[in-house]
Structures are given as structure tokens and as C-alpha cells.
CSV table of C-alpha atoms in Angstrom, one decimal:
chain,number,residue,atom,x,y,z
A,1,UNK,CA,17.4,1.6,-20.9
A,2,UNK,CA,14.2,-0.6,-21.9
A,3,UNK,CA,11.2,0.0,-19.5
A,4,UNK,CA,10.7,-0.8,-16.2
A,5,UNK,CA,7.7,-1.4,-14.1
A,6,UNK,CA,6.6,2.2,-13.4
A,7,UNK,CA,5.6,1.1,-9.8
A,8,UNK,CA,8.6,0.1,-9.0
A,9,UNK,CA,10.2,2.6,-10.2
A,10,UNK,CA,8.3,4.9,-8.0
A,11,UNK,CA,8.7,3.1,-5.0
A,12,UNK,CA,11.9,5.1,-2.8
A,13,UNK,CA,14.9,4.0,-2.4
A,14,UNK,CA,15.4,1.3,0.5
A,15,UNK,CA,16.0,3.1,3.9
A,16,UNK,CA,18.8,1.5,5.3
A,17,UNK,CA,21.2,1.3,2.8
A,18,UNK,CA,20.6,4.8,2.0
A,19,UNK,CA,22.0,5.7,5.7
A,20,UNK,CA,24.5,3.8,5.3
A,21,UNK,CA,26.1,5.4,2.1
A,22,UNK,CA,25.6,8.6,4.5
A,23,UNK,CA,28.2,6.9,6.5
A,24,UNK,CA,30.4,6.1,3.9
A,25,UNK,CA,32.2,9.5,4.4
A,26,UNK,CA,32.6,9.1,7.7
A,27,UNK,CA,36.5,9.4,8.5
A,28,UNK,CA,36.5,8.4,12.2
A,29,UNK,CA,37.4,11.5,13.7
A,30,UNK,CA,34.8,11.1,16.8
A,31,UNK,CA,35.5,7.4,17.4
A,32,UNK,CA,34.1,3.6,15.9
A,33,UNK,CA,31.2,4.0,13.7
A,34,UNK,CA,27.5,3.7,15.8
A,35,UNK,CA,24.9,2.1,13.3
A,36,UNK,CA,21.8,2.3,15.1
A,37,UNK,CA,19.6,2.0,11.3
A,38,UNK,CA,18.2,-1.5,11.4
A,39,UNK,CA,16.5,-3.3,14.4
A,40,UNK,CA,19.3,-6.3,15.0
A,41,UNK,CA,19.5,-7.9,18.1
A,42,UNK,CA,22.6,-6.6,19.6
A,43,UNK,CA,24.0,-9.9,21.5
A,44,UNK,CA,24.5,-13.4,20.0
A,45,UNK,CA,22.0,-16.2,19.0
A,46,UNK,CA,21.8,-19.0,21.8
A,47,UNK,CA,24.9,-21.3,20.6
A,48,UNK,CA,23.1,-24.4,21.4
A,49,UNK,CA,20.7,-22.7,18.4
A,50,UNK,CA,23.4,-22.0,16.0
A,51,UNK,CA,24.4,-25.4,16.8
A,52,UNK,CA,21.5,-26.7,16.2
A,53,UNK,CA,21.0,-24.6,12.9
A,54,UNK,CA,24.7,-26.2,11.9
A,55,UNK,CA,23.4,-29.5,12.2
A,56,UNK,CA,20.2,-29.4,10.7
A,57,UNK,CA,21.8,-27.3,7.3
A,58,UNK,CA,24.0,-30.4,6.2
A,59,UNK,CA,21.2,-32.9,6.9
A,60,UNK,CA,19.1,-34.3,3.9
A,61,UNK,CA,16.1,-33.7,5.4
A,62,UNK,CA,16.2,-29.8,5.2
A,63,UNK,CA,17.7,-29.9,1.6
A,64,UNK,CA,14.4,-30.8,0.3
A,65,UNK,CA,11.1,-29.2,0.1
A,66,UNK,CA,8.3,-28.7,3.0
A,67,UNK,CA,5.2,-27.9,3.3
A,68,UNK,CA,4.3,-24.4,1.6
A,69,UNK,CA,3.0,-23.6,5.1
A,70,UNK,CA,5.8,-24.8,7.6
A,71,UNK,CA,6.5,-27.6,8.4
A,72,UNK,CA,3.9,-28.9,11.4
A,73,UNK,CA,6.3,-29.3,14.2
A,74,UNK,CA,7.3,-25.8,14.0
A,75,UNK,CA,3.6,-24.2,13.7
A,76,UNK,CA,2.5,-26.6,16.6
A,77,UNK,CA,5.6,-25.5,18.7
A,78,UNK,CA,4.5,-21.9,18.3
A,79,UNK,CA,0.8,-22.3,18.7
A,80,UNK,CA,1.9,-23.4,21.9
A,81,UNK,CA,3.7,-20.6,22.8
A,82,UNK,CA,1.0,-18.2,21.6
A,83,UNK,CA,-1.7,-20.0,23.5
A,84,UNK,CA,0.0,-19.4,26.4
A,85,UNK,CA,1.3,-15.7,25.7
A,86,UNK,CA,-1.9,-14.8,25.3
A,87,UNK,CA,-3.9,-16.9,27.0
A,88,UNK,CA,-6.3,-18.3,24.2
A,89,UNK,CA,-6.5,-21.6,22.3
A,90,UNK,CA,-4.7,-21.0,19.2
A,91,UNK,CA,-3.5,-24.2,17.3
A,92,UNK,CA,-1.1,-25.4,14.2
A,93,UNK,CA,-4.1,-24.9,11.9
A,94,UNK,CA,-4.3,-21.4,12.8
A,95,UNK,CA,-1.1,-20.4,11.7
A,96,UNK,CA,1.3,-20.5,8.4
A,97,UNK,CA,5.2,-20.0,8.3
A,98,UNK,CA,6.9,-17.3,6.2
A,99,UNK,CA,10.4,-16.5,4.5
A,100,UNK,CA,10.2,-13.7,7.3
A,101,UNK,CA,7.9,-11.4,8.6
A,102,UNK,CA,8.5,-9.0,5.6
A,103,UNK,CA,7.6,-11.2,2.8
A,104,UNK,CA,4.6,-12.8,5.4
A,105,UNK,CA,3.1,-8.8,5.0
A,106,UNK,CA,3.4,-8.8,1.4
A,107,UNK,CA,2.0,-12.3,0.8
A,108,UNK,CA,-0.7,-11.2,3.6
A,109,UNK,CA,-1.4,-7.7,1.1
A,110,UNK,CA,-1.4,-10.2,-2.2
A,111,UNK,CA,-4.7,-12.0,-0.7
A,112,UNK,CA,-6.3,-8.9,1.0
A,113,UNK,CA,-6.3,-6.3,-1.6
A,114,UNK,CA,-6.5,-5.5,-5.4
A,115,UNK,CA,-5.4,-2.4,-7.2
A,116,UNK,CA,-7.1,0.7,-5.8
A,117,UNK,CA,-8.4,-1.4,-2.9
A,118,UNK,CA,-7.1,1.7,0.1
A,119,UNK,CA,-5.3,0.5,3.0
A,120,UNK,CA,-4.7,2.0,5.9
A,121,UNK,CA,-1.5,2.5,7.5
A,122,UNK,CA,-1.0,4.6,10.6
A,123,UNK,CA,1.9,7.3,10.5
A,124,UNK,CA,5.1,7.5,11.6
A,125,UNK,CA,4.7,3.6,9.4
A,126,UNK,CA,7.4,0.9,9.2
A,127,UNK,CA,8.7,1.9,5.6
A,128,UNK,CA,8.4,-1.7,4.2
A,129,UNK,CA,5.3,-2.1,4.9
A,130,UNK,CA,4.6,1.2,3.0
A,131,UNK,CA,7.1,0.1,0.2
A,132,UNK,CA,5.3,-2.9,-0.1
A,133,UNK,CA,2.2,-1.2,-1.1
A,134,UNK,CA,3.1,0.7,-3.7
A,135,UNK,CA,4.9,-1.9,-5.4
A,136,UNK,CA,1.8,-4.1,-4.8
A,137,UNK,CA,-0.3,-0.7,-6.2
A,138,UNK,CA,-2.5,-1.1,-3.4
A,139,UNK,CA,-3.2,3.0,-2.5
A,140,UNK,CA,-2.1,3.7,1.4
A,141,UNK,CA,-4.7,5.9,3.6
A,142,UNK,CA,-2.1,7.8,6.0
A,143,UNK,CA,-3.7,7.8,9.8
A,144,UNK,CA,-1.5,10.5,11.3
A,145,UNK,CA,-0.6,9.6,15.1
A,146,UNK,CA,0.9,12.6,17.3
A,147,UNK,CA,3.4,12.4,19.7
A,148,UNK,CA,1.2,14.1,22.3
A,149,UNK,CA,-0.8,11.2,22.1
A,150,UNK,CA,2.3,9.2,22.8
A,151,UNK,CA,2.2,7.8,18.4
A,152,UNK,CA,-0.7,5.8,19.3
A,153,UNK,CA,-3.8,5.8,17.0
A,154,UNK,CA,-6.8,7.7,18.3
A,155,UNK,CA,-9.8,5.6,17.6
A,156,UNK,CA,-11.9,8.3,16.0
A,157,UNK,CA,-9.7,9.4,13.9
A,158,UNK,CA,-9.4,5.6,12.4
A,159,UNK,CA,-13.1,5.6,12.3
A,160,UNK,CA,-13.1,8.4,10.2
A,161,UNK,CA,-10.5,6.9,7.9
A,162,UNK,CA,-12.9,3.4,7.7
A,163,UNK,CA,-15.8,5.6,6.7
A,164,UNK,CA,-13.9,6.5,3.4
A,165,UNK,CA,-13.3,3.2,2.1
A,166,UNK,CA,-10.7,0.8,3.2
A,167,UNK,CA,-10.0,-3.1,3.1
A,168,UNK,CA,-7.7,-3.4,5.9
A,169,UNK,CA,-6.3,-1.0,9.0
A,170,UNK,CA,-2.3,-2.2,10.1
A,171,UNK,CA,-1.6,-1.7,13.5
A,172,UNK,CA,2.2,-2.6,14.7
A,173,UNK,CA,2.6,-2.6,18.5
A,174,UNK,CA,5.4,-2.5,19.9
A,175,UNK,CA,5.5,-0.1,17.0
A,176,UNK,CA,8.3,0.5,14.7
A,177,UNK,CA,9.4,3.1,14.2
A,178,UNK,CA,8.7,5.1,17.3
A,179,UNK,CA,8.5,1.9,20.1
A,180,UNK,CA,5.2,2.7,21.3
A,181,UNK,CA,3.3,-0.1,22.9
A,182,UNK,CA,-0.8,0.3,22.1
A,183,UNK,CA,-3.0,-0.3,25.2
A,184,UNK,CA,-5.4,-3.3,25.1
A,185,UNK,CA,-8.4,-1.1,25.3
A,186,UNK,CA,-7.1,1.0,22.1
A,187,UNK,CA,-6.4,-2.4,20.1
A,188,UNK,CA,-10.2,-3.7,20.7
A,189,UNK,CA,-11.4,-0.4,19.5
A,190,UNK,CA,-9.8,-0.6,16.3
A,191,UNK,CA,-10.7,-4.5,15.9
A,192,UNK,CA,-14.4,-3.4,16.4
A,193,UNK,CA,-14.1,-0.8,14.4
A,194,UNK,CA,-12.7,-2.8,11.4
A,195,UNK,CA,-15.4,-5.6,12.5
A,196,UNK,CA,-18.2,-2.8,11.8
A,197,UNK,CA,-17.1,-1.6,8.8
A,198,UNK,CA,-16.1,-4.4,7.5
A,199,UNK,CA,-12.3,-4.3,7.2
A,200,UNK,CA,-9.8,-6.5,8.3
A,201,UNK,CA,-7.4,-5.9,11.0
A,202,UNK,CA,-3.7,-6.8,10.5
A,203,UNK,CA,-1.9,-6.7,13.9
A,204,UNK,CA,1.9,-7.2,13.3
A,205,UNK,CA,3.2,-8.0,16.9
A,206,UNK,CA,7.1,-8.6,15.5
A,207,UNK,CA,8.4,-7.0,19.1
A,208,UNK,CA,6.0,-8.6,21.4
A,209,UNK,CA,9.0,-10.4,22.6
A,210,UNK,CA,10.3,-7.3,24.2
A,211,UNK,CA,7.0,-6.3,26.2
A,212,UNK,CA,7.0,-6.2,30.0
A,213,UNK,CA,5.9,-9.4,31.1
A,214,UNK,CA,3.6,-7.8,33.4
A,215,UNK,CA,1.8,-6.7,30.4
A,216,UNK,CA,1.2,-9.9,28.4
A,217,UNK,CA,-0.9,-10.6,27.3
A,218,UNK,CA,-1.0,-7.4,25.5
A,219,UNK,CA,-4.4,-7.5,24.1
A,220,UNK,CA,-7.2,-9.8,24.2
A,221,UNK,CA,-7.8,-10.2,20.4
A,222,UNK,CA,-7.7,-13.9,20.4
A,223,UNK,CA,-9.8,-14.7,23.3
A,224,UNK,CA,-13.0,-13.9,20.8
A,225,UNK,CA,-13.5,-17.0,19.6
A,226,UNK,CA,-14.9,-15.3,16.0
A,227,UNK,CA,-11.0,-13.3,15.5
A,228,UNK,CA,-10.5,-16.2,12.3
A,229,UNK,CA,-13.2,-13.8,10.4
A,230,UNK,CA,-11.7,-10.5,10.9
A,231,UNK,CA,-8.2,-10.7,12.2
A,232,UNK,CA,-4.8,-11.1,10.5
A,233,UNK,CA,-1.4,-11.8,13.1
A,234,UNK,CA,2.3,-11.5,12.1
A,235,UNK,CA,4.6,-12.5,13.9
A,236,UNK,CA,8.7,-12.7,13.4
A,237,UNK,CA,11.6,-15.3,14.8
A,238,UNK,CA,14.1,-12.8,13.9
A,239,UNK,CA,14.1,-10.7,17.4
A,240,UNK,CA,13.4,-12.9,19.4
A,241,UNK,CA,16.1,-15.6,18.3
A,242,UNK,CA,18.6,-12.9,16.8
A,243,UNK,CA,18.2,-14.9,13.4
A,244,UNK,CA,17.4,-12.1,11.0
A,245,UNK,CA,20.3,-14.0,8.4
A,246,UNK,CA,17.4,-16.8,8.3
A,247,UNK,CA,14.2,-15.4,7.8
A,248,UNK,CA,11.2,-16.9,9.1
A,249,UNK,CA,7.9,-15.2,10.1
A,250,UNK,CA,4.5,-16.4,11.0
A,251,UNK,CA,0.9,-15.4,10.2
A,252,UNK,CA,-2.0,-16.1,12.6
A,253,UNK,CA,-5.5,-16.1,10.7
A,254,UNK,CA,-8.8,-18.1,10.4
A,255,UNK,CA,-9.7,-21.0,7.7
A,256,UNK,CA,-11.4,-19.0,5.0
A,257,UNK,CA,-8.2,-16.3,4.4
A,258,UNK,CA,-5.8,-19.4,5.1
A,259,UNK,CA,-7.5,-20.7,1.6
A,260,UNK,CA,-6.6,-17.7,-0.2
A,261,UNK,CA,-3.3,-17.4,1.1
A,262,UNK,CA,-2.0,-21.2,0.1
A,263,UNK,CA,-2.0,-19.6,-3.2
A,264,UNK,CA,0.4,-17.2,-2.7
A,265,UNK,CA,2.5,-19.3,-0.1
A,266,UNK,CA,2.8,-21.6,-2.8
A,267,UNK,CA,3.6,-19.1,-5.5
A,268,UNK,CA,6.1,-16.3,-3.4
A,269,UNK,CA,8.1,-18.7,-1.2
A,270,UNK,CA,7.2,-22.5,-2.1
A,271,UNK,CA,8.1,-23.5,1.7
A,272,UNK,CA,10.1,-21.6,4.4
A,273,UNK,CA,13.6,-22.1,5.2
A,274,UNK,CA,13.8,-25.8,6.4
A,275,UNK,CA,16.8,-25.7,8.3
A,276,UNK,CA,15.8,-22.8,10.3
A,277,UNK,CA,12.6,-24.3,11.3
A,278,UNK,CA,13.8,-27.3,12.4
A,279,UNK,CA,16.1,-25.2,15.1
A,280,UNK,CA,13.3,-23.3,16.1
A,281,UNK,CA,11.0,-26.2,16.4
A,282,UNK,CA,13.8,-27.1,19.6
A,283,UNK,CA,13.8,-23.3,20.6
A,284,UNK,CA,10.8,-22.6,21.1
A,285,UNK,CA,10.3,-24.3,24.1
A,286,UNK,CA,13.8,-24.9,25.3
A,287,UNK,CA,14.7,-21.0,25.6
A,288,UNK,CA,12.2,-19.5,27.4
A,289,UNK,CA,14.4,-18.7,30.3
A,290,UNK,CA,17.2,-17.0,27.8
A,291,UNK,CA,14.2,-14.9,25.9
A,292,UNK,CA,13.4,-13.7,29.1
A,293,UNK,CA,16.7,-12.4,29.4
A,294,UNK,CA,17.3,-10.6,26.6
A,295,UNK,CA,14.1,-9.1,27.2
A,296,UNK,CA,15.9,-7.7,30.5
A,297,UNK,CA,19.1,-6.6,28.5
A,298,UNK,CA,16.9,-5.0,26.1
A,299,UNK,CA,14.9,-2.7,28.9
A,300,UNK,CA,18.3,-2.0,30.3
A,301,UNK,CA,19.1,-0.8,27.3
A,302,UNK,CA,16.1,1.4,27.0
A,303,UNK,CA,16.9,3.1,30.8
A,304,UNK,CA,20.2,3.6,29.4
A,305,UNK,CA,19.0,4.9,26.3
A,306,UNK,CA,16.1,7.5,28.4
A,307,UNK,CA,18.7,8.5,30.5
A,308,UNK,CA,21.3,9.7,27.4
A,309,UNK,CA,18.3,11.3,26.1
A,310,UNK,CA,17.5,13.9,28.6
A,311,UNK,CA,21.3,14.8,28.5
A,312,UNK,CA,20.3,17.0,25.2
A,313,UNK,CA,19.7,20.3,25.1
A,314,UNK,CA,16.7,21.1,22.3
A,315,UNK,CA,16.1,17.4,21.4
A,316,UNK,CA,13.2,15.4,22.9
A,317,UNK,CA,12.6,11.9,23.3
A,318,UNK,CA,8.4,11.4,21.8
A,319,UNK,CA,8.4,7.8,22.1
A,320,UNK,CA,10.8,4.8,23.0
A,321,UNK,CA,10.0,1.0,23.5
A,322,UNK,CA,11.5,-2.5,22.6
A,323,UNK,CA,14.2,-1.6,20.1
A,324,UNK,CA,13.4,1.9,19.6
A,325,UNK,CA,14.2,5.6,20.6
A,326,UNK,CA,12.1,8.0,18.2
A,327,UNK,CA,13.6,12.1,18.9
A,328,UNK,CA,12.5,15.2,18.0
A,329,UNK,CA,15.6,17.3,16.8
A,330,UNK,CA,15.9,20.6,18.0
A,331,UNK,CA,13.3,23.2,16.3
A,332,UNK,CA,15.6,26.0,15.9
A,333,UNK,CA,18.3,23.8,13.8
A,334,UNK,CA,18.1,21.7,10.7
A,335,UNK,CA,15.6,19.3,9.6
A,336,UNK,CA,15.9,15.4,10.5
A,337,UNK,CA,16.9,14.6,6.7
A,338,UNK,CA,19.6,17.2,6.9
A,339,UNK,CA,20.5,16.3,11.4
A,340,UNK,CA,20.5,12.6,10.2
A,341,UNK,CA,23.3,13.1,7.2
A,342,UNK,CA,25.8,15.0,9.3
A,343,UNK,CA,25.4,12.7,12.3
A,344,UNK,CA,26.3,9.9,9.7
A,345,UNK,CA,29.0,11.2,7.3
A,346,UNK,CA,30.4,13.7,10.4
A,347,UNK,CA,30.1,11.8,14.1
A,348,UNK,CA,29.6,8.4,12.8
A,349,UNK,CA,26.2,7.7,14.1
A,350,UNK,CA,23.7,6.4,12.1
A,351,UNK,CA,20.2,6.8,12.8
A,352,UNK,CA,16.9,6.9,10.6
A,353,UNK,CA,15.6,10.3,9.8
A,354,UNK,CA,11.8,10.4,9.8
A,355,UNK,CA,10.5,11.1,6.7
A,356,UNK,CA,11.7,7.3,6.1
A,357,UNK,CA,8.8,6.8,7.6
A,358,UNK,CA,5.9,9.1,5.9
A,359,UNK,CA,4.5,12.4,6.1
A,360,UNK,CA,4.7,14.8,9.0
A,361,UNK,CA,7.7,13.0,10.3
A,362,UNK,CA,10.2,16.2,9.4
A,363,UNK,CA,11.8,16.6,12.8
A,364,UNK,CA,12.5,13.2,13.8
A,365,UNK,CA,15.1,10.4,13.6
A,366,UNK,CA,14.5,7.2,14.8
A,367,UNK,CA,17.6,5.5,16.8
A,368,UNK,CA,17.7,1.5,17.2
A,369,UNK,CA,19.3,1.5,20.5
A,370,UNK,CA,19.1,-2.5,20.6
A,371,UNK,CA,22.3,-3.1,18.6
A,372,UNK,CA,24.1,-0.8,20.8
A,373,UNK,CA,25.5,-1.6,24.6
A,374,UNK,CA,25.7,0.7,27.2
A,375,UNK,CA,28.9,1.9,26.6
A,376,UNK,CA,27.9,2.7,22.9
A,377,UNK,CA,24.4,4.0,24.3
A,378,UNK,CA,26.8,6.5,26.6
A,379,UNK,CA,28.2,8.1,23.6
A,380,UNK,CA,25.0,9.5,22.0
A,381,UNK,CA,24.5,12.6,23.2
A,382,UNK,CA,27.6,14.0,22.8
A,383,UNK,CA,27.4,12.6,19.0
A,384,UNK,CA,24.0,14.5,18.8
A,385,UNK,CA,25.0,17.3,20.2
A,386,UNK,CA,27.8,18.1,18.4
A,387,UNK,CA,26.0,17.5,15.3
A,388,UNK,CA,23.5,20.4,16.0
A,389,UNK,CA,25.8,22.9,17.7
């Protein structure tokens, strides 16, 4: 075979799919198949948004190009909604729309950092962001987080990682992969920090959706009014609207970055899905009431979820929030590579074992509980356990 890029090449193999050929083997023998690998909302789209999406597919309008940076109804629809999630003036200029939140991070790396530029990414990370990284050949600067600190960064030790050279710190909150929600205080530490050593901070808030509504807003970054110079938001439609199929993402961020990024808008994506923008144009304000919802079907889900967790003996649950359970596996048993195989290809639950998501992560899987209902939620631990006996 001729040569391929050698960074690609290094970059592992995508997480999901590799889970999935796990449950390839899978015969049936302890009942339907549980995928609990990738973060899908587990209930339907609105259907006056999928009608809405039919009709604006077949019309003319959303055949053509748009604006590399969404088109303006949709950007002023969401600063709206971000204004008043967070109670600070935030406005269409502030804000560009994506081909999802995925390709918003890369696009968001592209403008931020060069080759051997060090960015910092706090462990257990989300494994596309990582990915994304290395194929950019922008180094990552692991920030281990513990689960006796419930996986959330401890300030110091992000000051120490600043202090050897970084362009940017990425914080995700709700975090995947272990669901842990960062307090406000913690998230205006690590903005000061990156503020006095001159970094930027990229906050990717895809799950904020799924927070408490007694806790928005959730932090108080944009209620500086100087968070243009120094802060970088991401933001996805795909939970919140159970659109994953479309793709469409956001990024917050102030005039002078904005500059930089039109280039690669323009270059990676050309314009964002026009169809799906349109619908969520409508969305946005019209299914409030329904978000709120399935934000209550999704905390059910996570009682449900805590409750099937202490039903195992030798496993213990180190995290959970918005989509995600994140479990320690027994210590005197196998390792999470080897627990998260044999639930797959034996019991037919599929989960994420955590060295998918970096270093240190070699006794934990990560479990999506949002696909699943209750009944499906119900059937875990004796799919765990049985695994492990």
C-alpha cells in the first residue's frame, strides 16, 4: 500500500464502532442487545420538528448555499436562548453555526493551535476531542481528574499544567465521559487561570440541556463583559433536539477569533446544513416546554440508573450526570478493556471501557444510560454481574 499520513495513521481506531464489532458475536442468549456506547437521545424528535425538517428539505431555499456562519435567523434564535440561560447579553454576532459540535472543536483547534502548540485536555477526555488532536498534530497535556474528587479538575493542578506551556485548557461540563457537572466557582478558577497565563479557555457545554434547572445558569462566564478575549463556547443541537442524523453545533467567541475562524468555516464546511437550521430556527423558541421534559425523562433515567447501580456487588458508580453512568469494575476481576468485551460479545450490553478515554482509566466503563428506558435500565446489573462472576 502507498503511504498514508503517518498522523493519521497513529490516531486509534474510532470508539464506537469498535464496541460494536464486540457485539457482533453476541448470540442473544441473555435477551435483546443493550447498546449503551454512543450518547443518542433515547425518545423521538418533536414531530412537529421532523415535520418541519420534511418541509424545509424539498424547499429551494435550503438546496442552496448559506452563509459560512449560519444562517442569521438561527444564530439570533439561539443568542436568545443563551442570553436568557445564562443570564448575559449574548447576540447573533457572537456566535457561528457548525456541521456539529464535533467538527465546531476541530475547526475551533484549526484557529487556536499550530503543530507543537500543547493543549490541555483533562482526563477521563471525550475521545474525539483527543482524536482530533492528534490528527490536527497539536500535542495533548493530560490533566488527570480522580474520582475522589468526583472527575472534576482541581484548580492547582491545572495551574501547574499552564505553567508548562499551553495554548488552550478544554473543559466539558456536563462532562462526557463520566457526567460530572463542574461547580461555578471551579469554572471561574480555570477561566482566570487561563486569563493569567495567557491561554484560552474552551468550554464545551454540549449537555447543558440536561442540567437541573435550579442550577442554570451553570457558570457566570459570560456575565464578564471582556469573555470575547479569552473564551471559546460549543455548544450542540443534537441532544437537545435528538437530531444527531443532522449535525449542527454552535460556537460562542469574541470578534478577533471570529476573524480567524471565517477562514476555516469557509474552508471545512462552506455553510451548515440549511434545512436543519431552518427547523431549528422554529424550535428554539417553540419547544421550550418539551426540552424541559426530556430533561425530566432524562433525570429519571439517572435515579433509575443510581438505583441499578448499587444492586452490584464489587462495582462502584464514580460519577453519573446528564447521559452518563461512569463505573468502576470490580478490583479483584478483569480490567475494563477485557469486562467491556464479554459484556458485549457474552450479555449483550455494550458499554465504553475507559481507556477509550485516556490514561489511568483501566477500571472503568462508561454506560450511556440515556438511550435506554427503565425497563432496559432494570436489566443492568444482572448483565454486569454475570459478566464478572
Amino acid at each position: 500500500m502507498l503511504p498514508l499520513s503517518p498522523r493519521i495513521r497513529a490516531t486509534a481506531a474510532p470508539a464506537i464502532p469498535t464496541a460494536r464489532g464486540w457485539a457482533a458475536r453476541y448470540a442473544g442468549q441473555a435477551g435483546p442487545l443493550i447498546d449503551l456506547t454512543q450518547a443518542v437521545p433515547g425518545y423521538p424528535p418533536h414531530p412537529d420538528l421532523l415535520a418541519m425538517l420534511a418541509e424545509m428539505a424539498g424547499s429551494r431555499a435550503a438546496a442552496g448555499y448559506g452563509p459560512i456562519d449560519g444562517d442569521l435567523a438561527l444564530r439570533e434564535a439561539l443568542a436568545g436562548d443563551m442570553a436568557g440561560f445564562y443570564g448575559a447579553p449574548i447576540a447573533a454576532p457572537d456566535l457561528a453555526i457548525t456541521a456539529g459540535c464535533n467538527l465546531a472543536f476541530s475547526m475551533v483547534m484549526t484557529v487556536l493551535a499550530g503543530q507543537g502548540e500543547r493543549v490541555i485536555l483533562p482526563t477521563p477526555w471525550y475521545f474525539n476531542h483527543r482524536m482530533a488532536l492528534e490528527m490536527a498534530g497539536i500535542p495533548v497535556l493530560p490533566l488527570p481528574c480522580r474520582a475522589e474528587d468526583g472527575f472534576v479538575p482541581d484548580p492547582d493542578r491545572v495551574e501547574a499544567a499552564l505553567r508548562e506551556g499551553a495554548r488552550a485548557l478544554v473543559l466539558v461540563s456536563p462532562n462526557n465521559p463520566t457526567g460530572a457537572v463542574y461547580p461555578a466557582a471551579v469554572i471561574a478558577r480555570c477561566a482566570a487561570l487561563c486569563r493569567q497565563y495567557g491561554a484560552w479557555l474552551v468550554l464545551d457545554e454540549t449537555y447543558r440541556d440536561f442540567l437541573p434547572a435550579e442550577s442554570s445558569p451553570p457558570h457566570a462566564l459570560f456575565q464578564d463583559p471582556a469573555w470575547r478575549d479569552g473564551l471559546i463556547h460549543l455548544y450542540s443541537f443534537s441532544k437537545a433536539y435528538c437530531i444527531p442524523g443532522h449535525r449542527v453545533g454552535a460556537i460562542a467567541c469574541g470578534p478577533g477569533f471570529r476573524a480567524e475562524l471565517l477562514k476555516a468555516l469557509d474552508t471545512q464546511q462552506i455553510c451548515p446544513p440549511r434545512a436543519a437550521q431552518a427547523a431549528l430556527t422554529w424550535a428554539i423558541p417553540a419547544l421550550g416546554e418539551w426540552r424541559a421534559g426530556n430533561r425530566a425523562i432524562m433525570a429519571e433515567r439517572g435515579v433509575a440508573f443510581r438505583r441499578a447501580a448499587a444492586q452490584l456487588p464489587g462495582w462502584r458508580l464514580d460519577a453519573l450526570g446528564a447521559y452518563f453512568g461512569y463505573l468502576r469494575v470490580p478490583e479483584d476481576g478483569p480490567d475494563a478493556m477485557e469486562v467491556a468485551e464479554t459484556l458485549a460479545a457474552e450479555r449483550g450490553l455494550l458499554g465504553l471501557p475507559g481507556p477509550f478515554f485516556g490514561p489511568g482509566q483501566e477500571r472503568h466503563i462508561r454506560l450511556a444510560f440515556a438511550n435506554a428506558g427503565i425497563r432496559a435500565i432494570g436489566a443492568i446489573p444482572a448483565r454486569l454481574t454475570e459478566a464478572t462472576a
